[in-house]
Short mmCIF file of C-alpha atoms (C1' of nucleotides) in Angstrom, two decimals:
data_model
loop_
_atom_site.label_atom_id
_atom_site.label_comp_id
_atom_site.label_asym_id
_atom_site.label_seq_id
_atom_site.Cartn_x
_atom_site.Cartn_y
_atom_site.Cartn_z
CA MET A 246 71.99 112.47 102.99
CA LYS A 247 71.37 115.82 104.89
CA GLN A 248 73.27 117.92 102.84
CA THR A 249 70.79 120.50 102.70
CA GLU A 250 70.06 121.30 106.65
CA THR A 251 71.43 124.51 106.70
CA GLY A 252 74.21 124.09 103.96
CA HIS A 253 77.70 122.61 104.61
CA PRO A 254 80.21 124.18 107.52
CA PRO A 255 84.06 124.66 105.82
CA PHE A 256 86.65 122.83 106.48
CA ALA A 257 89.84 123.36 105.70
CA VAL A 258 91.70 121.13 104.31
CA THR A 259 95.89 119.19 105.08
CA VAL A 260 97.38 116.64 104.48
CA ASP A 261 100.32 115.86 106.44
CA LEU A 262 102.99 113.60 106.43
CA VAL A 263 105.50 110.75 107.86
CA VAL A 264 108.14 110.08 106.54
CA LEU A 265 110.24 107.77 108.01
CA THR A 266 113.39 106.65 107.06
CA ILE A 267 116.71 104.84 108.25
CA ARG A 268 119.89 106.34 109.24
CA GLY A 269 122.37 105.26 112.04
CA GLY A 270 120.98 102.39 112.21
CA ARG A 271 118.25 104.81 113.44
CA LEU A 272 114.22 105.69 112.55
CA GLN A 273 114.31 108.62 111.54
CA VAL A 274 111.14 111.51 110.82
CA LEU A 275 111.22 113.53 108.47
CA VAL A 276 110.42 117.54 110.39
CA VAL A 277 110.58 120.88 110.17
CA GLU A 278 110.84 123.97 111.85
CA ARG A 279 107.90 126.01 111.63
CA GLY A 280 108.27 129.85 110.51
CA GLU A 281 104.77 131.28 111.79
CA GLU A 282 102.00 130.74 114.68
CA PRO A 283 100.06 129.48 115.62
CA TYR A 284 103.90 127.09 117.21
CA VAL A 285 106.45 129.47 116.16
CA GLY A 286 110.18 127.68 116.17
CA GLN A 287 108.38 124.45 116.61
CA LEU A 288 108.96 121.42 115.11
CA ALA A 289 106.28 120.07 113.52
CA LEU A 290 105.62 117.56 110.29
CA PRO A 291 105.89 118.72 107.07
CA GLY A 292 102.51 119.52 105.53
CA GLY A 293 99.77 121.94 103.31
CA PHE A 294 96.91 122.53 102.09
CA VAL A 295 95.20 120.50 99.32
CA ARG A 296 94.81 122.60 96.81
CA PRO A 297 90.67 122.72 95.05
CA ASN A 298 91.21 120.40 92.39
CA GLU A 299 93.82 118.05 93.56
CA ASP A 300 93.03 114.59 94.89
CA LEU A 301 94.48 113.75 98.49
CA PRO A 302 97.21 111.55 96.77
CA THR A 303 98.68 113.98 94.27
CA ALA A 304 98.40 116.36 97.07
CA ALA A 305 100.36 114.03 99.54
CA ALA A 306 103.21 113.47 96.50
CA ARG A 307 103.07 116.99 96.21
CA GLU A 308 103.87 117.36 99.41
CA LEU A 309 107.12 115.00 99.50
CA ALA A 310 108.57 116.33 96.59
CA GLU A 311 108.35 120.06 97.63
CA GLU A 312 109.68 118.74 101.26
CA THR A 313 112.71 116.45 100.10
CA GLY A 314 113.74 116.34 96.88
CA ILE A 315 111.80 113.09 96.48
CA ALA A 316 109.54 111.27 93.52
CA GLU A 317 107.38 109.47 94.32
CA SER A 318 108.37 106.47 92.43
CA THR A 319 111.53 105.72 95.20
CA SER A 320 109.37 106.27 97.75
CA HIS A 321 105.82 104.23 99.45
CA LEU A 322 102.94 106.65 100.50
CA GLU A 323 100.38 105.23 101.81
CA GLN A 324 97.27 106.78 103.77
CA LEU A 325 97.38 106.66 107.68
CA ALA A 326 94.50 107.92 109.17
CA THR A 327 92.83 111.82 109.43
CA TYR A 328 93.07 114.03 112.85
CA GLY A 329 89.33 116.65 112.89
CA ARG A 330 89.75 117.29 116.69
CA PRO A 331 88.22 121.07 116.56
CA ASP A 332 90.72 122.20 118.34
CA ARG A 333 93.32 120.73 117.33
CA ASP A 334 94.17 123.78 115.37
CA PRO A 335 93.21 127.30 117.06
CA ARG A 336 93.02 129.59 113.85
CA MET A 337 90.60 127.85 112.16
CA ARG A 338 88.28 123.65 111.73
CA VAL A 339 90.59 121.86 109.28
CA VAL A 340 91.60 118.09 109.00
CA SER A 341 94.47 116.98 108.32
CA VAL A 342 94.11 113.22 106.27
CA ALA A 343 98.29 111.71 107.61
CA TYR A 344 99.85 110.19 105.10
CA LEU A 345 102.90 108.02 106.18
CA GLY A 346 106.03 108.10 104.04
CA LEU A 347 108.92 105.01 104.07
CA VAL A 348 112.06 106.32 102.10
CA PRO A 349 115.08 105.15 101.60
CA ASP A 350 118.70 106.58 103.27
CA LEU A 351 118.92 109.22 101.03
CA PRO A 352 121.90 112.06 100.57
CA ASP A 353 120.24 115.33 103.57
CA PRO A 354 116.69 116.66 101.71
CA VAL A 355 117.92 118.92 98.37
CA ALA A 356 118.59 122.66 99.40
CA GLY A 357 114.62 123.61 97.50
CA THR A 358 111.68 125.22 98.09
CA ASP A 359 110.38 124.27 101.28
CA ALA A 360 113.38 121.70 101.88
CA ALA A 361 115.72 123.97 103.73
CA ALA A 362 114.00 123.80 106.80
CA SER A 363 113.36 119.87 107.22
CA ARG A 364 115.85 117.47 108.37
CA PHE A 365 116.00 113.98 109.95
CA MET A 366 115.06 113.08 113.27
CA SER A 367 115.22 109.95 115.39
CA VAL A 368 112.24 109.08 116.34
CA ASP A 369 112.27 107.99 120.49
CA PRO A 370 112.92 111.51 121.75
CA LEU A 371 109.86 112.76 119.85
CA LEU A 372 108.09 109.67 120.68
CA LYS A 373 109.24 110.33 124.42
CA ARG A 374 108.30 114.05 124.85
CA PRO A 375 105.23 114.37 122.14
CA ARG A 376 104.63 117.94 122.91
CA ARG A 377 107.76 118.78 120.92
CA LEU A 378 105.69 118.87 117.85
CA ALA A 379 102.94 121.38 117.27
CA PHE A 380 99.57 120.74 117.28
CA ASP A 381 98.33 116.76 117.37
CA HIS A 382 101.99 115.96 115.74
CA GLY A 383 102.96 113.34 118.33
CA THR A 384 100.17 111.79 117.94
CA ILE A 385 100.33 111.26 114.39
CA LEU A 386 103.71 110.82 114.07
CA ALA A 387 103.29 107.76 116.92
CA ASP A 388 100.50 106.25 114.31
CA GLY A 389 103.25 106.55 111.37
CA VAL A 390 105.10 104.58 113.68
CA GLU A 391 103.32 101.56 115.48
CA ARG A 392 102.03 101.08 111.69
CA ALA A 393 105.62 100.91 109.84
CA ARG A 394 106.19 98.37 112.79
CA ALA A 395 102.86 96.30 112.17
CA LYS A 396 103.28 95.89 108.58
CA LEU A 397 106.85 95.09 108.61
CA GLU A 398 105.88 92.21 110.50
CA TYR A 399 102.23 91.00 106.95
CA SER A 400 103.74 92.89 103.97
CA ALA A 401 107.57 93.11 102.16
CA LEU A 402 106.94 96.81 102.66
CA ALA A 403 110.47 96.53 104.48
CA ALA A 404 112.17 96.60 101.10
CA ALA A 405 110.53 100.56 100.86
CA PHE A 406 113.37 101.04 103.29
CA CYS A 407 115.82 100.16 101.13
CA ALA A 408 116.93 102.47 97.51
CA GLY A 409 117.95 99.51 94.51
CA GLN A 410 119.42 97.19 95.09
CA PHE A 411 120.07 95.47 99.01
CA THR A 412 121.71 92.87 100.39
CA VAL A 413 119.79 90.50 103.33
CA ALA A 414 121.98 92.18 105.58
CA GLU A 415 121.18 95.49 105.26
CA LEU A 416 117.25 94.61 104.91
CA ARG A 417 117.06 92.99 108.55
CA ALA A 418 119.07 96.54 109.78
CA VAL A 419 115.33 97.66 108.58
CA TYR A 420 113.68 95.16 110.83
CA GLU A 421 116.34 95.87 113.84
CA ALA A 422 115.81 99.69 113.74
CA VAL A 423 111.92 99.69 113.16
CA TRP A 424 111.46 97.31 115.99
CA GLY A 425 114.00 98.07 118.21
CA VAL A 426 115.30 94.52 118.21
CA GLU A 427 118.20 91.97 117.39
CA LEU A 428 117.31 89.26 114.69
CA ASP A 429 119.18 86.25 114.15
CA PRO A 430 120.88 86.82 111.15
CA ARG A 431 121.17 83.48 109.52
CA ASN A 432 117.42 82.47 110.52
CA PHE A 433 116.09 85.22 109.03
CA HIS A 434 118.31 84.43 105.46
CA ARG A 435 116.90 80.99 105.34
CA LYS A 436 113.01 83.51 106.08
CA VAL A 437 113.84 85.93 103.86
CA THR A 438 114.97 84.45 100.99
CA GLY A 439 113.12 81.21 101.33
CA THR A 440 109.21 83.82 101.01
CA PRO A 441 108.64 83.00 97.03
CA GLY A 442 107.92 86.55 95.76
CA PHE A 443 109.67 88.70 98.37
CA LEU A 444 112.79 89.05 97.29
CA THR A 445 114.61 89.50 93.61
CA PRO A 446 118.32 87.75 93.18
CA THR A 447 119.76 90.15 90.38
CA GLY A 448 122.90 87.69 90.68
CA ILE A 449 125.19 90.60 91.29
CA THR A 450 127.33 90.18 94.44
CA THR A 451 128.95 92.61 96.36
CA THR A 452 131.62 93.66 99.35
CA ARG A 453 130.77 96.40 100.98
CA GLY A 454 129.95 95.64 104.71
CA GLY A 455 132.84 93.73 104.48
CA GLY A 456 133.13 89.87 104.37
CA ARG A 457 132.04 87.14 102.21
CA PRO A 458 130.10 88.49 99.19
CA ALA A 459 126.68 88.97 99.67
CA GLN A 460 123.54 88.91 97.20
CA LEU A 461 121.89 92.09 95.77
CA PHE A 462 118.71 91.16 95.78
CA THR A 463 115.44 94.33 94.57
CA ARG A 464 111.62 94.11 96.03
CA GLY A 465 110.02 91.09 95.02
CA PRO A 466 106.28 91.13 93.23
CA THR A 467 104.20 89.73 96.97
CA SER A 468 103.70 93.17 98.52
CA GLN A 469 101.24 91.02 101.35
CA LEU A 470 101.88 88.33 102.69
CA ASN A 471 100.51 85.08 104.75
CA PRO A 472 101.67 83.92 107.32
CA PRO A 473 103.88 87.19 108.33
CA ILE A 474 107.66 86.77 107.85
CA LEU A 475 108.84 87.66 110.83
CA ARG A 476 106.81 88.26 114.33
CA GLY A 477 107.92 91.73 116.54
CA MET B 25 103.01 125.40 106.13
CA LYS B 26 101.60 127.34 103.32
CA GLN B 27 98.61 128.80 104.35
CA THR B 28 98.63 131.69 103.46
CA GLU B 29 99.22 131.08 100.42
CA THR B 30 96.32 132.25 98.94
CA GLY B 31 93.41 131.36 101.34
CA HIS B 32 92.52 128.21 102.19
CA PRO B 33 90.30 126.62 99.47
CA PRO B 34 86.53 125.22 101.59
CA PHE B 35 85.96 121.68 101.64
CA ALA B 36 82.75 119.95 103.25
CA VAL B 37 83.42 117.12 104.79
CA THR B 38 81.27 114.01 105.88
CA VAL B 39 82.00 111.23 107.69
CA ASP B 40 80.86 107.50 106.13
CA LEU B 41 79.23 104.72 107.62
CA VAL B 42 79.72 101.06 106.77
CA VAL B 43 78.44 99.44 109.71
CA LEU B 44 78.87 95.56 109.44
CA THR B 45 76.71 92.67 111.40
CA ILE B 46 76.48 88.91 110.40
CA ARG B 47 72.81 87.88 109.53
CA GLY B 48 71.65 84.19 108.89
CA GLY B 49 75.13 83.24 108.19
CA ARG B 50 76.40 85.94 106.79
CA LEU B 51 78.01 89.22 106.09
CA GLN B 52 76.25 91.70 105.72
CA VAL B 53 76.52 95.94 105.54
CA LEU B 54 73.76 98.30 106.23
CA VAL B 55 72.67 100.37 103.49
CA VAL B 56 70.33 103.41 103.06
CA GLU B 57 68.28 103.94 99.74
CA ARG B 58 69.07 107.76 98.83
CA GLY B 59 66.03 110.62 98.64
CA GLU B 60 67.62 112.40 96.69
CA GLU B 61 69.31 113.89 93.95
CA PRO B 62 72.02 112.98 92.73
CA TYR B 63 71.91 109.25 93.07
CA VAL B 64 68.28 109.30 93.38
CA GLY B 65 66.92 106.40 94.23
CA GLN B 66 70.62 104.50 94.27
CA LEU B 67 71.27 102.35 97.77
CA ALA B 68 74.26 103.78 99.42
CA LEU B 69 76.70 103.62 103.08
CA PRO B 70 75.24 105.65 105.64
CA GLY B 71 76.73 108.87 106.59
CA GLY B 72 76.16 112.81 106.36
CA PHE B 73 77.69 115.95 107.07
CA VAL B 74 80.67 117.09 110.16
CA ARG B 75 79.03 119.12 111.85
CA PRO B 76 80.68 122.84 112.84
CA ASN B 77 82.53 122.05 116.17
CA GLU B 78 81.48 118.26 116.09
CA ASP B 79 84.69 115.68 116.84
CA LEU B 80 84.66 112.86 113.94
CA PRO B 81 84.69 109.79 116.10
CA THR B 82 81.75 111.89 117.57
CA ALA B 83 79.82 112.58 113.82
CA ALA B 84 80.71 108.55 113.35
CA ALA B 85 78.30 108.19 116.29
CA ARG B 86 75.99 110.11 115.74
CA GLU B 87 75.05 109.14 112.59
CA LEU B 88 75.17 105.25 113.20
CA ALA B 89 72.59 106.40 116.65
CA GLU B 90 70.62 108.28 113.65
CA GLU B 91 70.59 105.24 111.29
CA THR B 92 70.50 102.63 114.01
CA GLY B 93 69.45 103.26 117.24
CA ILE B 94 72.67 101.41 118.17
CA ALA B 95 74.29 103.52 120.90
CA GLU B 96 78.07 103.36 120.56
CA SER B 97 78.54 101.37 123.52
CA THR B 98 76.73 98.79 122.32
CA SER B 99 79.15 98.15 118.84
CA HIS B 100 82.53 98.66 118.37
CA LEU B 101 83.84 101.84 115.74
CA GLU B 102 87.17 102.62 114.03
CA GLN B 103 88.18 104.63 111.65
CA LEU B 104 88.48 102.99 108.13
CA ALA B 105 89.89 105.40 105.60
CA THR B 106 90.10 108.86 104.17
CA TYR B 107 88.22 109.79 100.38
CA GLY B 108 88.67 112.82 99.09
CA ARG B 109 89.13 112.52 94.75
CA PRO B 110 87.93 115.62 93.79
CA ASP B 111 84.71 113.92 91.63
CA ARG B 112 83.45 111.71 93.91
CA ASP B 113 80.86 114.17 94.69
CA PRO B 114 79.19 116.17 91.70
CA ARG B 115 77.77 118.83 94.06
CA MET B 116 81.28 120.43 95.72
CA ARG B 117 84.10 119.21 96.87
CA VAL B 118 83.51 116.84 99.41
CA VAL B 119 86.48 114.89 101.63
CA SER B 120 84.55 112.01 103.11
CA VAL B 121 86.33 110.09 106.36
CA ALA B 122 85.11 106.44 106.29
CA TYR B 123 83.91 104.60 110.02
CA LEU B 124 84.25 100.27 110.20
CA GLY B 125 81.21 100.18 112.59
CA LEU B 126 81.07 96.53 113.67
CA VAL B 127 77.61 95.66 115.78
CA PRO B 128 75.49 92.03 116.90
CA ASP B 129 72.18 90.76 114.79
CA LEU B 130 69.79 93.20 116.65
CA PRO B 131 66.44 93.35 115.44
CA ASP B 132 65.31 95.17 112.50
CA PRO B 133 66.58 98.82 112.59
CA VAL B 134 64.48 100.64 115.46
CA ALA B 135 62.07 102.48 112.47
CA GLY B 136 63.35 106.55 114.01
CA THR B 137 64.35 109.72 112.30
CA ASP B 138 65.69 108.55 109.53
CA ALA B 139 66.62 104.82 110.24
CA ALA B 140 63.10 103.98 108.53
CA ALA B 141 64.78 103.46 104.92
CA SER B 142 68.17 101.92 105.87
CA ARG B 143 68.48 98.43 106.09
CA PHE B 144 70.88 95.30 105.87
CA MET B 145 72.55 93.70 102.95
CA SER B 146 74.58 91.29 102.07
CA VAL B 147 77.88 92.12 101.52
CA ASP B 148 78.81 89.25 98.37
CA PRO B 149 76.41 90.70 95.57
CA LEU B 150 77.73 94.23 96.39
CA LEU B 151 81.43 93.56 96.85
CA LYS B 152 80.83 91.89 92.88
CA ARG B 153 78.68 94.81 91.94
CA PRO B 154 80.58 97.77 93.24
CA ARG B 155 78.68 100.30 91.02
CA ARG B 156 75.26 99.49 92.84
CA LEU B 157 76.52 101.60 95.08
CA ALA B 158 76.20 106.13 94.82
CA PHE B 159 79.88 107.47 94.63
CA ASP B 160 82.60 105.46 95.70
CA HIS B 161 80.87 103.47 98.98
CA GLY B 162 81.28 100.66 96.17
CA THR B 163 85.08 101.57 97.11
CA ILE B 164 84.49 102.10 100.52
CA LEU B 165 82.63 99.50 101.20
CA ALA B 166 85.37 96.51 99.87
CA ASP B 167 87.90 98.59 102.09
CA GLY B 168 85.89 98.10 105.48
CA VAL B 169 85.31 94.40 104.58
CA GLU B 170 89.45 93.60 103.73
CA ARG B 171 90.27 96.01 106.93
CA ALA B 172 87.25 93.65 108.99
CA ARG B 173 88.49 90.32 108.17
CA ALA B 174 92.08 91.13 108.43
CA LYS B 175 91.56 92.66 112.51
CA LEU B 176 89.84 88.96 113.24
CA GLU B 177 93.62 87.23 112.84
CA TYR B 178 95.63 89.53 115.58
CA SER B 179 92.48 90.84 117.04
CA ALA B 180 90.10 89.82 120.21
CA LEU B 181 87.54 91.70 117.79
CA ALA B 182 85.19 89.01 116.49
CA ALA B 183 83.69 89.77 119.68
CA ALA B 184 81.83 93.20 119.03
CA PHE B 185 79.70 90.71 116.33
CA CYS B 186 78.00 89.24 119.39
CA ALA B 187 75.99 90.49 121.39
CA GLY B 188 76.81 90.27 125.72
CA GLN B 189 76.81 86.75 125.96
CA PHE B 190 78.19 84.83 123.65
CA THR B 191 79.14 80.39 122.70
CA VAL B 192 82.12 79.70 121.81
CA ALA B 193 80.13 78.14 118.69
CA GLU B 194 78.67 81.93 117.62
CA LEU B 195 82.37 82.90 117.92
CA ARG B 196 83.38 80.33 115.47
CA ALA B 197 80.49 81.38 113.27
CA VAL B 198 81.52 84.87 113.58
CA TYR B 199 84.91 83.70 111.80
CA GLU B 200 82.95 81.89 109.07
CA ALA B 201 81.53 84.53 107.99
CA VAL B 202 83.65 86.89 107.66
CA TRP B 203 86.40 84.79 106.35
CA GLY B 204 83.84 82.33 103.77
CA VAL B 205 85.36 79.17 105.16
CA GLU B 206 84.89 76.23 107.99
CA LEU B 207 87.16 76.18 110.85
CA ASP B 208 87.26 72.89 113.02
CA PRO B 209 84.87 73.46 116.19
CA ARG B 210 87.23 70.73 118.54
CA ASN B 211 90.29 73.34 117.15
CA PHE B 212 88.14 76.28 117.56
CA HIS B 213 87.22 75.92 121.28
CA ARG B 214 90.64 75.22 122.53
CA LYS B 215 92.20 77.61 120.08
CA VAL B 216 89.85 80.35 122.07
CA THR B 217 90.27 79.16 125.90
CA GLY B 218 93.35 78.50 125.90
CA THR B 219 94.72 82.50 124.39
CA PRO B 220 94.68 84.62 127.52
CA GLY B 221 92.55 88.30 127.77
CA PHE B 222 90.98 86.40 124.87
CA LEU B 223 86.89 85.52 126.61
CA THR B 224 85.81 86.06 130.47
CA PRO B 225 83.58 83.11 130.91
CA THR B 226 80.42 83.63 132.90
CA GLY B 227 80.07 80.56 134.59
CA ILE B 228 76.76 80.30 132.37
CA THR B 229 75.03 77.71 130.06
CA THR B 230 73.06 77.97 128.23
CA THR B 231 71.53 75.34 125.74
CA ARG B 232 70.11 77.56 122.97
CA GLY B 233 71.48 75.57 119.95
CA GLY B 234 70.81 72.20 120.76
CA GLY B 235 73.11 69.78 122.09
CA ARG B 236 75.29 69.94 125.44
CA PRO B 237 75.46 73.54 127.54
CA ALA B 238 77.80 75.56 126.07
CA GLN B 239 79.54 77.93 128.05
CA LEU B 240 78.66 81.67 127.91
CA PHE B 241 81.82 83.99 127.52
CA THR B 242 81.95 87.89 127.56
CA ARG B 243 85.02 90.17 125.52
CA GLY B 244 88.04 89.56 127.30
CA PRO B 245 90.40 92.27 128.48
CA THR B 246 92.59 91.62 125.52
CA SER B 247 91.91 94.20 122.16
CA GLN B 248 94.70 93.31 120.77
CA LEU B 249 96.89 89.82 119.60
CA ASN B 250 100.06 88.92 119.28
CA PRO B 251 100.54 86.37 117.46
CA PRO B 252 97.18 86.09 115.81
CA ILE B 253 94.77 84.32 117.51
CA LEU B 254 94.13 82.25 114.17
CA ARG B 255 95.31 82.81 109.77
CA GLY B 256 92.77 83.64 107.09
"C1'" DC C 58 146.86 82.78 108.19
"C1'" DC C 59 143.34 85.53 110.66
"C1'" DA C 60 138.57 88.38 110.88
"C1'" DA C 61 134.93 89.89 109.78
"C1'" DA C 62 130.47 88.33 107.69
"C1'" DA C 63 127.14 85.36 104.63
"C1'" DG C 64 124.88 81.84 104.28
"C1'" DT C 65 124.20 75.82 105.24
"C1'" DG C 66 122.86 71.81 108.63
"C1'" DT C 67 120.68 70.15 112.36
"C1'" DT C 68 118.64 69.70 116.54
"C1'" DT C 69 115.31 70.85 119.99
"C1'" DG C 70 111.00 72.59 121.41
"C1'" DA C 71 106.20 74.85 119.94
"C1'" DT C 72 102.59 75.31 117.47
"C1'" DT C 73 98.78 73.66 114.04
"C1'" DT C 74 96.45 69.76 112.07
"C1'" DA C 75 93.79 66.40 111.98
"C1'" DC C 76 90.50 63.51 114.28
"C1'" DA C 77 89.30 60.00 117.91
"C1'" DC C 78 86.80 59.63 121.38
"C1'" DC C 79 84.10 61.29 126.12
"C1'" DC C 80 79.91 64.83 127.61
"C1'" DA C 81 75.28 66.70 129.38
"C1'" DT C 82 71.47 67.55 127.18
"C1'" DG C 83 66.02 67.36 124.54
"C1'" DG C 84 63.13 65.00 122.76
"C1'" DC D 288 68.26 55.28 124.20
"C1'" DC D 289 69.04 57.99 120.52
"C1'" DA D 290 70.62 62.55 117.82
"C1'" DT D 291 72.81 67.16 118.19
"C1'" DG D 292 76.44 69.28 119.68
"C1'" DG D 293 80.08 70.51 123.67
"C1'" DG D 294 84.12 69.94 125.21
"C1'" DT D 295 89.06 66.59 125.82
"C1'" DG D 296 93.30 63.64 124.06
"C1'" DT D 297 96.57 62.23 121.41
"C1'" DA D 298 99.81 61.83 117.18
"C1'" DA D 299 101.87 63.86 113.19
"C1'" DA D 300 103.31 67.43 110.48
"C1'" DT D 301 105.22 72.08 109.92
"C1'" DC D 302 107.32 75.51 112.32
"C1'" DA D 303 110.38 78.74 114.76
"C1'" DA D 304 115.07 79.19 117.87
"C1'" DA D 305 119.21 78.75 118.71
"C1'" DC D 306 123.99 78.25 117.37
"C1'" DA D 307 127.54 74.34 114.74
"C1'" DC D 308 129.68 74.81 110.87
"C1'" DT D 309 131.87 75.70 106.28
"C1'" DT D 310 132.48 79.37 102.44
"C1'" DT D 311 134.59 83.54 100.44
"C1'" DT D 312 135.89 87.71 100.33
"C1'" DG D 313 139.63 91.81 102.14
"C1'" DG D 314 143.88 92.80 104.84
#
DNA sequence: CCAAAAGTGTTTGATTTACACCCATGG
DNA sequence: CCATGGGTGTAAATCAAACACTTTTGG
């Protein structure tokens, strides 16, 4: 409808990434330091322009790979929301499609093309002072963290923060970091191992972490849980 | 980052609307018949181009008013997702920001500017044959219905389908239509009236619907519920 | 043997579900 | 007075939270 009104105004379209991981028991987000105006020297979420023939999820995966060296297969990427206030970028009209990425705690971002300037930071101070991030990225970050918190409750997504094989205690640490609460290890264990399709046992045990050997699991086939796996 | 690569490719940006209501006990969606190529004569979701200095929520509210005569205040409007496959519109590169609208069962769309060609249709047949809708609107509709179903579970949103004052039975009919299930009237009544902040009693009673007079309520102050108000 | 972490059993209280039953109106 | 839907009471089943207790390793 209405596409012949006066032609169609031109927009620039970008993707911005909220890449979350857990390090040192804290929820962290990938940020870059801006090298150009506006907001030179300020922190920002990684992102970039969508190419003329590129799909949106493809653009998000490409930016993630460029900034971190993380392949799409290693991570979970989903669309978060789209931000298009006319004044959000002083240079021109930019509509940004934000993606939420959950990645395991990998060694520091590979010093590749753009990855040099990118690093992980704890989200808490950034949520308290949203203006430390360029553009409306403080808002985008807050929305991303809220989405992650909400999704842990009724999906099997927490495992996206764990690489390959993980123990129940490691999975519990994910919930505790994202929600900022303490969970009873015994009830947690019963809950997650008792939910069909959530975890796939490998039969292997590990003693990393000390104490009695713990079973290693991988992500189960189920992604959506009803009722919620755990309550926030 | 990267905005000086080769300049920035131009995109057209539109908003598309998934406007849901409940009529005759069924979940219905607002559709229009396309008057121009491509997809002439086919059904499509209402929508249109975002104006050069217009915010995205403003554009969605404007389109809703143009197509239905429904004011933003009468309805609930939230961003759904953004669709930008390079081939989704054969004419040019279009990125569409979809909005989900929940509106009460009002008399037929006012025959105003664009509203003439718009009407409500049951979602079920459209979900079964997504190709009956132009572009990727079948996908957008499916995403919108899924969002609505999920949101009823943990939010006070169901009341957005009811105009002004409503009875508990009318609210229950909303859940039954959206989820396609039957709910026990007695337990439902206890649950919704027992949840603080969900419903505001008016003290007024009505006998529309027959039988013993029912209390009328308006939407309460709480929008987010934890734990879920009801399970799907 | 001791510390540390994994994992199981059990008790208690809250929540859900099913359904019997009473209330207030129109016809 | 009876049909219709509104609303309350209550018992059984299910689920969540708290915590005592056993298991299996490393030192």
